[in-house]
Amino acid sequence: MEDNQLRLFMESGIYKLNSNALFIDPVRILNRSYTRVRVSPATYYSRFFDSSNSTQSPKAIEDSRKRKRKQKKKPQSLNEREQIADQRHQEVKPFLLKAHEALLEATDLLKDLRNLRNDGCAAGGCKELSQESSELSFLELGSVWQAPLYEIVLNCHQDDKTSQDGGSTLVRSIEQRVTPAFNNLIANEESCDIEAELFNHKYIIPKRSCFYMSDLRQIDNLIPADSDCGFNLIVLDPPWENGSAHQKLRYPTLPNRYFLSLPVKQLCHTSGALVALWVTNREKLRGFVQNQLFPKWGVKYAASFYWLKVKANGMMTGELDLFHHRPYECLLLGYCDGKDTHSGNLTKLNPIPDNQVFISVPGDYSRKPPIGELLLDYLPGSRPARCIELFAREMITGWTSWGNEPLHFQDLRYFVSKTTEK
């Protein structure tokens, strides 16, 4: 059974641990969006692959951690809001521990985890595509008055067969399309990924995907004229306000009240939409979402999923009970009614199981794993579903990506050549 699970994992990037938990490999999932290139596992998994403790078994490391926890002093008394947060943590903790135990018991999967960073690229099996030493700052480019004048070049590959001397020859050409880079819906309707150029930097656009790069003031342009063209799945990863100066240096944040103006209701498909919102573990934020944000958007809470972060050796990236730096994040799920949901469409959906846990090795800072496939069984409306990610920093085939830097992880530096892999 485990061998079959591992074989499916190699193809899909998803490994079912038990009825409550999954392990996912974001690189394998993302690579389904590409035909000419693949996501570089070495670049994606840039953290949590140190060699320390590599000779110890996961059980030995966990036993060592338990001893250290017992030696720690009791925490200081918590205020009222912190007590609520701790109570929420204690409620979900058994599900997280059960999921982690299931991971540690999947020995074949654990062996594969140690190779995630070099998967398919060992011994020169892949070729790096970009030697750029710096990245474009889309935030700076989009904030200047010249932004509407900046253009991006899309290079679409055309394969044509020509007859010659009784035979046929494959001739490959490139058709270029130039279009405004900002405040403009840019689509790749091809069945293969294409390359784009902006200020001498190159980007990979997945097959059958589109993006709209703008600030919050332009998002209304994505509202469809006909709600039948709205979205069945809306995923959001907002840059929540944060008092940490360290985090503000990594990416700019916005006051939480700004997100009240997001036109979530107007983006919904006529059959309704499942809304998936990434939140931090701060109780102040959870209260804001529950009491203000979801009601303003017209979203009814349905369930919570949890992303448990582990290292390549299978151990959690931090102490589970460490109050301010817990190794998991929460995805709040809710439904937004569409025009025809009065007919009972939402009640016919598969019920979303609460407290589901998905486990993965984290990528770059603030980069979320692709979770759309985990939610497809719970979407209202017909298939194929229309999906959008707000505040996106990368793209997925079949999705619309909106934000002020949806091309961030589409930079050529994050990919390797597929034609050279073994």
mmCIF file of N, CA, C and O in Angstrom, residues 331-372:
data_model
loop_
_atom_site.group_PDB
_atom_site.id
_atom_site.type_symbol
_atom_site.label_atom_id
_atom_site.label_comp_id
_atom_site.label_asym_id
_atom_site.label_seq_id
_atom_site.Cartn_x
_atom_site.Cartn_y
_atom_site.Cartn_z
ATOM 1 N N LEU A 331 -5.573 28.189 7.245
ATOM 2 C CA LEU A 331 -6.320 28.570 6.051
ATOM 3 C C LEU A 331 -7.801 28.507 6.411
ATOM 4 O O LEU A 331 -8.342 27.434 6.667
ATOM 5 N N LEU A 332 -8.449 29.677 6.482
ATOM 6 C CA LEU A 332 -9.868 29.747 6.817
ATOM 7 C C LEU A 332 -10.694 29.599 5.547
ATOM 8 O O LEU A 332 -10.436 30.263 4.539
ATOM 9 N N LEU A 333 -11.703 28.747 5.591
ATOM 10 C CA LEU A 333 -12.538 28.466 4.431
ATOM 11 C C LEU A 333 -13.972 28.893 4.692
ATOM 12 O O LEU A 333 -14.511 28.682 5.786
ATOM 13 N N GLY A 334 -14.584 29.509 3.687
ATOM 14 C CA GLY A 334 -15.976 29.923 3.808
ATOM 15 C C GLY A 334 -16.622 30.035 2.442
ATOM 16 O O GLY A 334 -15.936 30.075 1.416
ATOM 17 N N TYR A 335 -17.931 30.093 2.428
ATOM 18 C CA TYR A 335 -18.674 30.186 1.173
ATOM 19 C C TYR A 335 -19.287 31.568 1.001
ATOM 20 O O TYR A 335 -19.777 32.177 1.957
ATOM 21 N N CYS A 336 -19.248 32.019 -0.241
ATOM 22 C CA CYS A 336 -19.881 33.267 -0.621
ATOM 23 C C CYS A 336 -20.995 32.930 -1.610
ATOM 24 O O CYS A 336 -20.744 32.278 -2.635
ATOM 25 N N ASP A 337 -22.212 33.341 -1.304
ATOM 26 C CA ASP A 337 -23.351 33.007 -2.156
ATOM 27 C C ASP A 337 -23.272 33.723 -3.493
ATOM 28 O O ASP A 337 -22.832 34.871 -3.589
ATOM 29 N N GLY A 338 -23.738 33.029 -4.532
ATOM 30 C CA GLY A 338 -23.883 33.637 -5.839
ATOM 31 C C GLY A 338 -25.340 33.947 -6.108
ATOM 32 O O GLY A 338 -26.193 33.834 -5.221
ATOM 33 N N LYS A 339 -25.640 34.319 -7.351
ATOM 34 C CA LYS A 339 -27.008 34.722 -7.685
ATOM 35 C C LYS A 339 -28.008 33.579 -7.560
ATOM 36 O O LYS A 339 -29.165 33.790 -7.199
ATOM 37 N N ASP A 340 -27.577 32.355 -7.882
ATOM 38 C CA ASP A 340 -28.543 31.260 -7.897
ATOM 39 C C ASP A 340 -28.369 30.272 -6.750
ATOM 40 O O ASP A 340 -28.885 29.160 -6.790
ATOM 41 N N THR A 341 -27.653 30.675 -5.695
ATOM 42 C CA THR A 341 -27.463 29.758 -4.563
ATOM 43 C C THR A 341 -28.723 29.633 -3.714
ATOM 44 O O THR A 341 -28.782 28.789 -2.829
ATOM 45 N N HIS A 342 -29.740 30.467 -3.976
ATOM 46 C CA HIS A 342 -31.000 30.322 -3.246
ATOM 47 C C HIS A 342 -31.686 28.996 -3.573
ATOM 48 O O HIS A 342 -32.549 28.528 -2.843
ATOM 49 N N SER A 343 -31.254 28.375 -4.698
ATOM 50 C CA SER A 343 -31.867 27.101 -5.100
ATOM 51 C C SER A 343 -31.319 25.916 -4.315
ATOM 52 O O SER A 343 -31.729 24.787 -4.530
ATOM 53 N N GLY A 344 -30.387 26.191 -3.420
ATOM 54 C CA GLY A 344 -29.857 25.121 -2.580
ATOM 55 C C GLY A 344 -28.600 24.479 -3.108
ATOM 56 O O GLY A 344 -28.242 23.382 -2.675
ATOM 57 N N ASN A 345 -27.913 25.136 -4.039
ATOM 58 C CA ASN A 345 -26.699 24.555 -4.626
ATOM 59 C C ASN A 345 -25.644 24.267 -3.578
ATOM 60 O O ASN A 345 -24.972 23.238 -3.617
ATOM 61 N N LEU A 346 -25.451 25.195 -2.632
ATOM 62 C CA LEU A 346 -24.385 25.041 -1.651
ATOM 63 C C LEU A 346 -24.665 23.872 -0.706
ATOM 64 O O LEU A 346 -23.739 23.227 -0.231
ATOM 65 N N THR A 347 -25.938 23.615 -0.443
ATOM 66 C CA THR A 347 -26.262 22.522 0.480
ATOM 67 C C THR A 347 -25.993 21.156 -0.144
ATOM 68 O O THR A 347 -25.902 20.154 0.555
ATOM 69 N N LYS A 348 -25.855 21.111 -1.469
ATOM 70 C CA LYS A 348 -25.596 19.854 -2.159
ATOM 71 C C LYS A 348 -24.111 19.540 -2.259
ATOM 72 O O LYS A 348 -23.735 18.483 -2.743
ATOM 73 N N LEU A 349 -23.267 20.454 -1.823
ATOM 74 C CA LEU A 349 -21.827 20.261 -1.939
ATOM 75 C C LEU A 349 -21.321 19.244 -0.933
ATOM 76 O O LEU A 349 -21.947 19.009 0.112
ATOM 77 N N ASN A 350 -20.147 18.665 -1.237
ATOM 78 C CA ASN A 350 -19.482 17.818 -0.253
ATOM 79 C C ASN A 350 -19.121 18.662 0.958
ATOM 80 O O ASN A 350 -18.546 19.745 0.811
ATOM 81 N N PRO A 351 -19.464 18.214 2.164
ATOM 82 C CA PRO A 351 -19.106 18.997 3.353
ATOM 83 C C PRO A 351 -17.586 19.057 3.525
ATOM 84 O O PRO A 351 -16.893 18.055 3.341
ATOM 85 N N ILE A 352 -17.073 20.231 3.862
ATOM 86 C CA ILE A 352 -15.626 20.384 4.049
ATOM 87 C C ILE A 352 -15.241 19.835 5.420
ATOM 88 O O ILE A 352 -15.763 20.283 6.442
ATOM 89 N N PRO A 353 -14.327 18.878 5.480
ATOM 90 C CA PRO A 353 -13.893 18.362 6.789
ATOM 91 C C PRO A 353 -13.085 19.412 7.531
ATOM 92 O O PRO A 353 -12.207 20.057 6.967
ATOM 93 N N ASP A 354 -13.399 19.604 8.798
ATOM 94 C CA ASP A 354 -12.700 20.612 9.602
ATOM 95 C C ASP A 354 -11.382 20.052 10.133
ATOM 96 O O ASP A 354 -11.199 18.840 10.253
ATOM 97 N N ASN A 355 -10.456 20.951 10.410
ATOM 98 C CA ASN A 355 -9.171 20.605 11.022
ATOM 99 C C ASN A 355 -8.339 19.638 10.177
ATOM 100 O O ASN A 355 -7.612 18.792 10.714
ATOM 101 N N GLN A 356 -8.440 19.750 8.846
ATOM 102 C CA GLN A 356 -7.564 18.974 7.975
ATOM 103 C C GLN A 356 -6.150 19.562 8.039
ATOM 104 O O GLN A 356 -5.972 20.777 8.153
ATOM 105 N N VAL A 357 -5.150 18.696 7.947
ATOM 106 C CA VAL A 357 -3.752 19.120 8.038
ATOM 107 C C VAL A 357 -3.020 18.711 6.768
ATOM 108 O O VAL A 357 -3.094 17.550 6.352
ATOM 109 N N PHE A 358 -2.350 19.668 6.140
ATOM 110 C CA PHE A 358 -1.459 19.320 5.031
ATOM 111 C C PHE A 358 -0.050 19.745 5.418
ATOM 112 O O PHE A 358 0.169 20.819 5.992
ATOM 113 N N ILE A 359 0.903 18.879 5.140
ATOM 114 C CA ILE A 359 2.282 19.040 5.587
ATOM 115 C C ILE A 359 3.181 19.245 4.378
ATOM 116 O O ILE A 359 2.994 18.622 3.336
ATOM 117 N N SER A 360 4.166 20.119 4.495
ATOM 118 C CA SER A 360 5.161 20.271 3.435
ATOM 119 C C SER A 360 6.407 20.919 3.998
ATOM 120 O O SER A 360 6.400 21.499 5.091
ATOM 121 N N VAL A 361 7.489 20.813 3.234
ATOM 122 C CA VAL A 361 8.708 21.559 3.535
ATOM 123 C C VAL A 361 8.530 22.957 2.942
ATOM 124 O O VAL A 361 8.230 23.083 1.755
ATOM 125 N N PRO A 362 8.664 24.022 3.725
ATOM 126 C CA PRO A 362 8.409 25.372 3.222
ATOM 127 C C PRO A 362 9.401 25.793 2.144
ATOM 128 O O PRO A 362 10.542 25.341 2.114
ATOM 129 N N GLY A 363 8.938 26.673 1.284
ATOM 130 C CA GLY A 363 9.806 27.298 0.305
ATOM 131 C C GLY A 363 10.337 28.605 0.846
ATOM 132 O O GLY A 363 10.612 28.726 2.044
ATOM 133 N N ASP A 364 10.454 29.599 -0.007
ATOM 134 C CA ASP A 364 10.969 30.902 0.380
ATOM 135 C C ASP A 364 10.048 31.548 1.409
ATOM 136 O O ASP A 364 8.887 31.164 1.563
ATOM 137 N N TYR A 365 10.562 32.585 2.077
ATOM 138 C CA TYR A 365 9.799 33.268 3.120
ATOM 139 C C TYR A 365 8.471 33.780 2.561
ATOM 140 O O TYR A 365 8.440 34.414 1.510
ATOM 141 N N SER A 366 7.368 33.488 3.251
ATOM 142 C CA SER A 366 6.003 33.922 2.929
ATOM 143 C C SER A 366 5.436 33.233 1.694
ATOM 144 O O SER A 366 4.307 33.527 1.294
ATOM 145 N N ARG A 367 6.154 32.312 1.057
ATOM 146 C CA ARG A 367 5.642 31.606 -0.113
ATOM 147 C C ARG A 367 4.747 30.458 0.342
ATOM 148 O O ARG A 367 5.190 29.551 1.028
ATOM 149 N N LYS A 368 3.493 30.499 -0.055
ATOM 150 C CA LYS A 368 2.535 29.480 0.357
ATOM 151 C C LYS A 368 2.526 28.330 -0.642
ATOM 152 O O LYS A 368 2.729 28.524 -1.837
ATOM 153 N N PRO A 369 2.277 27.112 -0.164
ATOM 154 C CA PRO A 369 2.184 25.973 -1.087
ATOM 155 C C PRO A 369 0.907 26.066 -1.910
ATOM 156 O O PRO A 369 -0.089 26.646 -1.463
ATOM 157 N N PRO A 370 0.896 25.502 -3.117
ATOM 158 C CA PRO A 370 -0.311 25.514 -3.948
ATOM 159 C C PRO A 370 -1.355 24.549 -3.398
ATOM 160 O O PRO A 370 -1.141 23.340 -3.391
ATOM 161 N N ILE A 371 -2.473 25.077 -2.925
ATOM 162 C CA ILE A 371 -3.454 24.241 -2.234
ATOM 163 C C ILE A 371 -4.771 24.102 -3.014
ATOM 164 O O ILE A 371 -5.715 23.488 -2.511
ATOM 165 N N GLY A 372 -4.832 24.672 -4.218
ATOM 166 C CA GLY A 372 -6.078 24.643 -4.968
ATOM 167 C C GLY A 372 -6.626 23.253 -5.201
ATOM 168 O O GLY A 372 -7.836 23.008 -5.090
#
